[in-house]
mmCIF file of C-alpha atoms in Angstrom:
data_model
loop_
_atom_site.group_PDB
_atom_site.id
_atom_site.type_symbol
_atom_site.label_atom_id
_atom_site.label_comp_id
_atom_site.label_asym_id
_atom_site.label_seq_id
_atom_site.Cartn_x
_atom_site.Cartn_y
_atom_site.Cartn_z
ATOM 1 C CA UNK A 62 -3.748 6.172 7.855
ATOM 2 C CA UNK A 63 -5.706 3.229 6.188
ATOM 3 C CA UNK A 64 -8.202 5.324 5.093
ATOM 4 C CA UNK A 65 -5.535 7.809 3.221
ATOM 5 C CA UNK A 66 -4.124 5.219 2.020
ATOM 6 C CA UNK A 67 -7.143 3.250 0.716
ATOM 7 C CA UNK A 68 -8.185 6.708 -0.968
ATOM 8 C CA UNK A 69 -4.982 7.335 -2.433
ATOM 9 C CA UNK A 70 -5.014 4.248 -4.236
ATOM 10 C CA UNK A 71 -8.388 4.386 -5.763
ATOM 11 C CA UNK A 72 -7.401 7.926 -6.624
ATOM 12 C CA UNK A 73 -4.194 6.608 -8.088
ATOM 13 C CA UNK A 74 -6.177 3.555 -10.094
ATOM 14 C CA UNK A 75 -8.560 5.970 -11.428
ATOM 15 C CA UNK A 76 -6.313 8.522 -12.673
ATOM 16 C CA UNK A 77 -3.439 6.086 -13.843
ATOM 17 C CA UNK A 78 -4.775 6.714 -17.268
ATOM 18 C CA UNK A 79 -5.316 10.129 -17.782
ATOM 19 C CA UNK A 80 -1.865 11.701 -15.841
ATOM 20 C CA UNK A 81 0.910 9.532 -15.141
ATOM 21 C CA UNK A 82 2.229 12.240 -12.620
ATOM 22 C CA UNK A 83 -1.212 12.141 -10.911
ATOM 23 C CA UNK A 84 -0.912 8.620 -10.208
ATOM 24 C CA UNK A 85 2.522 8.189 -9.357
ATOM 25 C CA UNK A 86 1.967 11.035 -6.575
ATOM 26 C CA UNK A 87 -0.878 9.223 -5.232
ATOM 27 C CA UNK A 88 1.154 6.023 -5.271
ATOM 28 C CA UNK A 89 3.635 7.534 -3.323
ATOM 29 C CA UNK A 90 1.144 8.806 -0.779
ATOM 30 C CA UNK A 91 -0.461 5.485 -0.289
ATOM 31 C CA UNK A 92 2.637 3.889 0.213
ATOM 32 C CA UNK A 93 4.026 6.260 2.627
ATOM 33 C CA UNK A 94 0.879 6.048 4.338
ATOM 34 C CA UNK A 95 0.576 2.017 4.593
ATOM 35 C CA UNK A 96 4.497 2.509 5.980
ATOM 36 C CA UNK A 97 3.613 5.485 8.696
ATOM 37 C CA UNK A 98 0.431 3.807 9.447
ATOM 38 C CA UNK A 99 1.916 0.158 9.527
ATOM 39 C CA UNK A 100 -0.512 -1.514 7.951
ATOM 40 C CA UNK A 101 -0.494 -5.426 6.948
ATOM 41 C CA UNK A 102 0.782 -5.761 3.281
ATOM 42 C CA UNK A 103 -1.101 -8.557 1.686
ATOM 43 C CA UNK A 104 0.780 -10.353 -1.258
ATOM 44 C CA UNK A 105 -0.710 -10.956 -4.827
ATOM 45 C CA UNK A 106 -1.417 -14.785 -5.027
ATOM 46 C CA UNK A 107 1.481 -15.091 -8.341
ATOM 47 C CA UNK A 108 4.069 -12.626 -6.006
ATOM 48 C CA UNK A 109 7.024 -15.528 -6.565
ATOM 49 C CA UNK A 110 6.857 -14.487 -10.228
ATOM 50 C CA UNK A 111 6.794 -10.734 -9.630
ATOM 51 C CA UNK A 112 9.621 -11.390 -7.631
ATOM 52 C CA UNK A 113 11.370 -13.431 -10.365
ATOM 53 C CA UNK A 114 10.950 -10.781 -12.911
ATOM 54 C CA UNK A 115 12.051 -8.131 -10.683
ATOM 55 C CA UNK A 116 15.089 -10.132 -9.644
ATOM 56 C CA UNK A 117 15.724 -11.027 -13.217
ATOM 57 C CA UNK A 118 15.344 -7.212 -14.130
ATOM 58 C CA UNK A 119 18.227 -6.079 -11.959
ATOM 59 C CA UNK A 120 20.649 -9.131 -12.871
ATOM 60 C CA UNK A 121 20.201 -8.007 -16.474
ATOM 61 C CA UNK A 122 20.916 -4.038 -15.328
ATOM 62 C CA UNK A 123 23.813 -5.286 -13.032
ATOM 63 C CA UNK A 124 25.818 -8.028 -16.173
ATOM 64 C CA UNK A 125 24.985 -5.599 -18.801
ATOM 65 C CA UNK A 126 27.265 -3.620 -20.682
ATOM 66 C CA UNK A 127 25.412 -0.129 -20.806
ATOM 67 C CA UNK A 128 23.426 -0.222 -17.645
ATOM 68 C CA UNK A 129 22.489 3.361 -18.462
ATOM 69 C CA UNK A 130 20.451 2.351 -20.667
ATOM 70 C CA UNK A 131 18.556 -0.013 -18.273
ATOM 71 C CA UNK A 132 17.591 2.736 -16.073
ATOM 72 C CA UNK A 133 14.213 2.866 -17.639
ATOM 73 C CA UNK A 134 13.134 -0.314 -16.548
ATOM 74 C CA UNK A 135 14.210 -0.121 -12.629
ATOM 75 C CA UNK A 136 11.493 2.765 -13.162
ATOM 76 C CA UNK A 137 8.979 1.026 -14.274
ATOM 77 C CA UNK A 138 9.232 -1.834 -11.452
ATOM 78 C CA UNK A 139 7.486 0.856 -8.636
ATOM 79 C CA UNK A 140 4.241 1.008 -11.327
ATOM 80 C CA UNK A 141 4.485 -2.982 -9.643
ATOM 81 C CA UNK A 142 3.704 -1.246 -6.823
ATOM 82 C CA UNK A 143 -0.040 -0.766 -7.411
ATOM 83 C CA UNK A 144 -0.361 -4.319 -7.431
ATOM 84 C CA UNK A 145 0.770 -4.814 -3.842
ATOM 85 C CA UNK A 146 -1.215 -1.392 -2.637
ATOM 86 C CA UNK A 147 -4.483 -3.003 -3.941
ATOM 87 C CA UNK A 148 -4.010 -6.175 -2.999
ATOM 88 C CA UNK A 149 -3.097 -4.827 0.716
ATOM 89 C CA UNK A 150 -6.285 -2.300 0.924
ATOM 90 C CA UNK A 151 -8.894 -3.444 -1.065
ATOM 91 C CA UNK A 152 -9.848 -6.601 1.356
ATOM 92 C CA UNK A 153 -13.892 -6.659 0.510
ATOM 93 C CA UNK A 154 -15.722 -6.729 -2.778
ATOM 94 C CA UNK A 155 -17.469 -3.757 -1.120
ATOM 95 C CA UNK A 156 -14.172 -1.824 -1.844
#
């Protein structure tokens, strides 16, 4: 599973640019795969403040008047994802 995984996410990283349904599919896959295959999750060294934003992201969405409209951004927090995905996988500077 670590080896989908780690290919997954260099697939996703490299195609994140060209189709954003390419790499959100490959996201997917490499998370589902560090989950089946339980592997360690690593956290970014600045995670605190990831986890402020995201926390800060959903109190806005929760007190806001048209949380419809907020949607958007709850959507964007799993792009965050890549960040823990590569932090968790790419262990070596041979990676």
């Amino acid at each position: 599973m670590q080896q989908v995984a780690f290919w997954c996410a260099l697939g996703a990283a490299a195609t994140s640019s060209v189709s954003i349904a390419a790499y959100q599919i490959l996201l997917g896959v490499a998370l589902a795969a560090m989950l089946a295959g339980r592997l360690k999750w690593r956290l970014p060294a600045h995670w605190p403040a990831l986890v402020f934003f995201a926390a800060w992201t959903l109190a806005s969405l929760a007190l806001s008047d048209m949380p419809r409209a907020g949607v958007p951004q709850i959507r964007k927090l799993y792009v965050w994802a890549m960040l823990f995905v590569v932090a968790a996988l790419l262990r070596e500077a041979r990676h």
